[in-house]
Amino acid sequence: MPESKTLTIKRPDDWHVHFRDGAMLATVVPYTARQFARAIVMPNLVPPVTTITAANAYRDRIAAAVPEGVAFTPLMTAYLTDETDTDELANGFEQGVFSAVKLYPAGATTNSASGVTDISRVAGVLERMQDIGMPLLVHGEVTDPDVDVFDREAVFIDQVMSQLVADFPALKVVFEHVTTRDAVDFVADQSGPVAATITAHHLVINRTDIFRGGIRPHLYCLPIAKREVHRQALRAAATSGNAKFFLGTDTAPHAISVKETACGCAGIFSAPTALEVYAGVFDEEAALDKLENFASLNGPAFYGLAANTETVTLERAELVVPESVISAEGEAVQPFQAGETLGWRLA
Ligand code: NCD
Ligand code: ZN
């Protein structure tokens, strides 16, 4: 069969991004807005986004960073803490300010110090969210320092996630940035409204890549990339067409200065070429016909939103990933696969 040279799909959305704030926000927002119509914006600022007022102000700062003539809608989230006021979340959801709530186990990842120390403390909040149909987005890793970092997602399923979905069977739950076969199987097996996002980078790298020829801090993120069998399971899930799996890049920019250091930050900045990387993966898996489901249809369906009506066209052509992206204040950020050549680009 002749290879098609272009692929047109409904404009996609990114269901998991970190935009940060200030100069970094101004630098990174255009990359996401170029490709995606909407994005779920993670609330792990310092201090975190916990109120309607803070979310509205943050949304306005994001909107101000969107280039002229580009249509992009940020979908805001609330950061769940032990002290979260249930009414604030429910009111924010009903007013259309909050699209979802993010649960970070306290200490699990970048800027998660104010996260939840024990699920039992937020049971009342979850009950209410279940009643009103407000999605819970979960960073699924245990934080016990004695649990091996490569096992933290699988242990989270056993210790937290299984009970969570049993206790709240009608709660909409997104298992964010899944990295293991265990998580893929868990999500696929659920009869309730449980879905998962899959990043571009976890479809491309395994844990060996982090150490290929030397330690590669720009491939360090949380959850950390796992063994090859897990990468293969993620690729199979993403390209399966199963509506439970959808696109969420977890693009998480950090300045090169805090990545290339003795104790580097977790986070991979994939926004500049995210859609192109996904397209390459789907092409390699001979599943380009499933890209639209994963990137443009499954996410809106889960969130109860309409798919976008406009389209984007990808073309089979070489695209060199920029070595770095530099903010107005001169801060450099290195994108995922910097300097490498991709096989697809946005037309
Ligand atoms: C994210 C960040 O930097 O905010 N880092 C990461 O490695 N993914 C936080 C997160 O989503 O875990
Ligand atoms: Zn994230």
CSV table of N, CA and C in Angstrom, one decimal, residues 198-273:
chain,number,residue,atom,x,y,z
A,198,ILE,N,-1.4,9.4,28.3
A,198,ILE,CA,-0.1,8.8,27.9
A,198,ILE,C,0.7,9.9,27.3
A,199,THR,N,1.9,10.1,27.8
A,199,THR,CA,2.8,11.2,27.3
A,199,THR,C,3.5,10.7,26.0
A,200,ALA,N,4.0,11.7,25.2
A,200,ALA,CA,4.8,11.3,24.0
A,200,ALA,C,6.1,10.7,24.4
A,201,HIS,N,6.7,11.3,25.5
A,201,HIS,CA,8.1,10.8,25.8
A,201,HIS,C,8.1,9.3,26.3
A,202,HIS,N,7.0,9.0,27.1
A,202,HIS,CA,7.0,7.6,27.6
A,202,HIS,C,6.7,6.6,26.5
A,203,LEU,N,6.2,7.1,25.3
A,203,LEU,CA,6.0,6.2,24.2
A,203,LEU,C,7.4,6.0,23.4
A,204,VAL,N,8.3,6.8,23.7
A,204,VAL,CA,9.6,6.9,23.0
A,204,VAL,C,10.8,6.3,23.8
A,205,ILE,N,10.9,6.7,25.0
A,205,ILE,CA,12.0,6.3,25.8
A,205,ILE,C,11.7,5.2,26.9
A,206,ASN,N,12.7,4.4,27.1
A,206,ASN,CA,12.6,3.5,28.3
A,206,ASN,C,13.7,3.9,29.3
A,207,ARG,N,13.8,3.1,30.4
A,207,ARG,CA,14.7,3.6,31.5
A,207,ARG,C,16.1,3.5,31.1
A,208,THR,N,16.4,2.6,30.2
A,208,THR,CA,17.8,2.5,29.7
A,208,THR,C,18.3,3.8,29.0
A,209,ASP,N,17.3,4.4,28.3
A,209,ASP,CA,17.7,5.6,27.5
A,209,ASP,C,18.2,6.8,28.4
A,210,ILE,N,17.7,6.7,29.7
A,210,ILE,CA,18.1,7.8,30.6
A,210,ILE,C,19.6,7.7,30.9
A,211,PHE,N,20.2,6.6,30.7
A,211,PHE,CA,21.6,6.4,31.0
A,211,PHE,C,22.4,6.0,29.8
A,212,ARG,N,21.9,6.3,28.6
A,212,ARG,CA,22.6,5.9,27.3
A,212,ARG,C,23.8,6.7,27.1
A,213,GLY,N,25.0,6.1,27.3
A,213,GLY,CA,26.2,6.9,27.0
A,213,GLY,C,26.6,7.9,28.1
A,214,GLY,N,25.8,7.9,29.2
A,214,GLY,CA,26.0,8.8,30.3
A,214,GLY,C,24.6,9.3,30.8
A,215,ILE,N,24.6,10.0,31.9
A,215,ILE,CA,23.3,10.3,32.5
A,215,ILE,C,22.7,11.5,31.8
A,216,ARG,N,21.4,11.4,31.4
A,216,ARG,CA,20.8,12.4,30.6
A,216,ARG,C,19.6,13.0,31.4
A,217,PRO,N,20.0,14.2,32.0
A,217,PRO,CA,19.0,14.8,32.9
A,217,PRO,C,17.7,15.3,32.2
A,218,HIS,N,17.8,15.5,30.8
A,218,HIS,CA,16.6,16.0,30.1
A,218,HIS,C,15.6,14.8,29.9
A,219,LEU,N,16.0,13.6,30.2
A,219,LEU,CA,15.1,12.5,30.1
A,219,LEU,C,14.5,12.1,31.4
A,220,TYR,N,14.8,12.9,32.4
A,220,TYR,CA,14.4,12.6,33.8
A,220,TYR,C,13.0,13.3,34.1
A,221,CYS,N,12.0,12.5,34.4
A,221,CYS,CA,10.7,13.0,34.7
A,221,CYS,C,10.1,12.1,35.7
A,222,LEU,N,9.0,12.5,36.3
A,222,LEU,CA,8.2,11.6,37.1
A,222,LEU,C,6.8,11.5,36.6
A,223,PRO,N,6.2,10.3,36.6
A,223,PRO,CA,6.8,9.0,36.9
A,223,PRO,C,8.0,8.8,35.9
A,224,ILE,N,9.1,8.2,36.4
A,224,ILE,CA,10.3,7.9,35.6
A,224,ILE,C,9.9,6.8,34.6
A,225,ALA,N,10.6,6.9,33.4
A,225,ALA,CA,10.4,5.9,32.4
A,225,ALA,C,10.8,4.5,32.9
A,226,LYS,N,10.0,3.5,32.5
A,226,LYS,CA,10.2,2.2,33.0
A,226,LYS,C,10.9,1.3,31.9
A,227,ARG,N,10.9,0.0,32.2
A,227,ARG,CA,11.5,-1.0,31.3
A,227,ARG,C,10.8,-1.0,29.9
A,228,GLU,N,11.5,-1.6,28.9
A,228,GLU,CA,10.9,-1.7,27.6
A,228,GLU,C,9.6,-2.4,27.5
A,229,VAL,N,9.3,-3.4,28.3
A,229,VAL,CA,8.0,-4.1,28.2
A,229,VAL,C,6.9,-3.1,28.5
A,230,HIS,N,7.2,-2.2,29.4
A,230,HIS,CA,6.2,-1.2,29.8
A,230,HIS,C,6.0,-0.2,28.6
A,231,ARG,N,7.1,0.3,28.0
A,231,ARG,CA,6.9,1.2,26.9
A,231,ARG,C,6.1,0.5,25.8
A,232,GLN,N,6.3,-0.8,25.6
A,232,GLN,CA,5.5,-1.5,24.5
A,232,GLN,C,4.0,-1.5,24.9
A,233,ALA,N,3.8,-1.7,26.2
A,233,ALA,CA,2.4,-1.8,26.6
A,233,ALA,C,1.7,-0.4,26.4
A,234,LEU,N,2.4,0.7,26.7
A,234,LEU,CA,1.9,2.0,26.5
A,234,LEU,C,1.6,2.3,25.0
A,235,ARG,N,2.5,1.8,24.1
A,235,ARG,CA,2.3,2.0,22.7
A,235,ARG,C,1.1,1.2,22.2
A,236,ALA,N,0.9,0.0,22.7
A,236,ALA,CA,-0.2,-0.8,22.4
A,236,ALA,C,-1.5,-0.1,22.8
A,237,ALA,N,-1.5,0.4,24.0
A,237,ALA,CA,-2.7,1.1,24.6
A,237,ALA,C,-3.1,2.3,23.8
A,238,ALA,N,-2.1,3.2,23.5
A,238,ALA,CA,-2.3,4.4,22.8
A,238,ALA,C,-2.9,4.2,21.4
A,239,THR,N,-2.3,3.2,20.8
A,239,THR,CA,-2.7,3.0,19.4
A,239,THR,C,-3.9,2.0,19.2
A,240,SER,N,-4.5,1.6,20.3
A,240,SER,CA,-5.5,0.6,20.3
A,240,SER,C,-6.9,1.1,19.8
A,241,GLY,N,-7.0,2.4,20.0
A,241,GLY,CA,-8.3,3.0,19.7
A,241,GLY,C,-9.3,3.0,20.9
A,242,ASN,N,-8.8,2.3,22.0
A,242,ASN,CA,-9.6,2.2,23.2
A,242,ASN,C,-9.8,3.6,23.8
A,243,ALA,N,-11.1,4.0,24.0
A,243,ALA,CA,-11.5,5.4,24.3
A,243,ALA,C,-11.0,5.8,25.7
A,244,LYS,N,-10.5,4.8,26.5
A,244,LYS,CA,-10.0,5.1,27.8
A,244,LYS,C,-8.6,5.8,27.8
A,245,PHE,N,-7.9,5.8,26.7
A,245,PHE,CA,-6.6,6.3,26.6
A,245,PHE,C,-6.5,7.5,25.7
A,246,PHE,N,-6.0,8.6,26.2
A,246,PHE,CA,-5.9,9.8,25.4
A,246,PHE,C,-4.6,10.6,25.7
A,247,LEU,N,-4.4,11.6,24.8
A,247,LEU,CA,-3.2,12.4,24.8
A,247,LEU,C,-3.0,13.4,25.9
A,248,GLY,N,-1.9,13.3,26.6
A,248,GLY,CA,-1.6,14.2,27.7
A,248,GLY,C,-0.1,14.3,27.7
A,249,THR,N,0.5,15.4,27.3
A,249,THR,CA,2.0,15.4,27.1
A,249,THR,C,2.8,15.5,28.4
A,250,ASP,N,2.1,16.0,29.5
A,250,ASP,CA,2.9,16.3,30.7
A,250,ASP,C,4.1,17.2,30.4
A,251,THR,N,4.0,18.0,29.4
A,251,THR,CA,5.1,18.9,29.1
A,251,THR,C,5.4,19.8,30.3
A,252,ALA,N,6.7,19.7,30.8
A,252,ALA,CA,7.0,20.2,32.1
A,252,ALA,C,8.4,20.9,32.0
A,253,PRO,N,8.3,22.2,31.6
A,253,PRO,CA,9.6,22.9,31.3
A,253,PRO,C,10.3,23.3,32.6
A,254,HIS,N,11.6,23.1,32.6
A,254,HIS,CA,12.5,23.6,33.7
A,254,HIS,C,13.7,24.2,32.9
A,255,ALA,N,14.2,25.3,33.5
A,255,ALA,CA,15.4,25.9,32.9
A,255,ALA,C,16.5,24.9,32.8
A,256,ILE,N,17.4,25.0,31.8
A,256,ILE,CA,18.5,24.0,31.7
A,256,ILE,C,19.4,24.1,33.0
A,257,SER,N,19.4,25.3,33.6
A,257,SER,CA,20.3,25.4,34.8
A,257,SER,C,19.8,24.6,36.0
A,258,VAL,N,18.5,24.2,36.0
A,258,VAL,CA,18.0,23.4,37.1
A,258,VAL,C,17.8,21.9,36.7
A,259,LYS,N,18.1,21.7,35.4
A,259,LYS,CA,18.1,20.3,35.0
A,259,LYS,C,19.5,19.7,35.0
A,260,GLU,N,20.4,20.5,34.5
A,260,GLU,CA,21.8,20.0,34.4
A,260,GLU,C,22.6,20.5,35.7
A,261,THR,N,22.3,19.8,36.8
A,261,THR,CA,22.9,20.2,38.1
A,261,THR,C,23.0,18.9,39.0
A,262,ALA,N,23.6,19.1,40.1
A,262,ALA,CA,23.8,17.9,41.0
A,262,ALA,C,22.5,17.2,41.4
A,263,CYS,N,21.4,18.0,41.6
A,263,CYS,CA,20.1,17.4,41.9
A,263,CYS,C,19.1,18.1,41.0
A,264,GLY,N,19.0,17.5,39.8
A,264,GLY,CA,18.2,18.1,38.8
A,264,GLY,C,16.7,17.8,39.0
A,265,CYS,N,15.9,18.8,38.5
A,265,CYS,CA,14.4,18.7,38.5
A,265,CYS,C,13.8,17.6,37.6
A,266,ALA,N,12.7,17.1,38.0
A,266,ALA,CA,11.9,16.1,37.2
A,266,ALA,C,11.0,16.9,36.2
A,267,GLY,N,11.1,16.5,35.0
A,267,GLY,CA,10.1,17.2,34.0
A,267,GLY,C,10.8,17.2,32.6
A,268,ILE,N,10.0,16.8,31.6
A,268,ILE,CA,10.5,16.9,30.2
A,268,ILE,C,9.6,17.9,29.5
A,269,PHE,N,10.3,18.8,28.7
A,269,PHE,CA,9.6,19.8,28.0
A,269,PHE,C,9.4,19.3,26.6
A,270,SER,N,8.2,18.9,26.3
A,270,SER,CA,7.9,18.2,25.0
A,270,SER,C,7.0,19.1,24.1
A,271,ALA,N,6.5,20.2,24.6
A,271,ALA,CA,5.5,21.0,23.8
A,271,ALA,C,6.0,21.4,22.4
A,272,PRO,N,7.2,21.7,22.1
A,272,PRO,CA,7.5,22.2,20.8
A,272,PRO,C,7.2,21.2,19.7
A,273,THR,N,7.3,19.9,19.9
A,273,THR,CA,7.1,19.0,18.8
A,273,THR,C,6.2,17.8,19.3
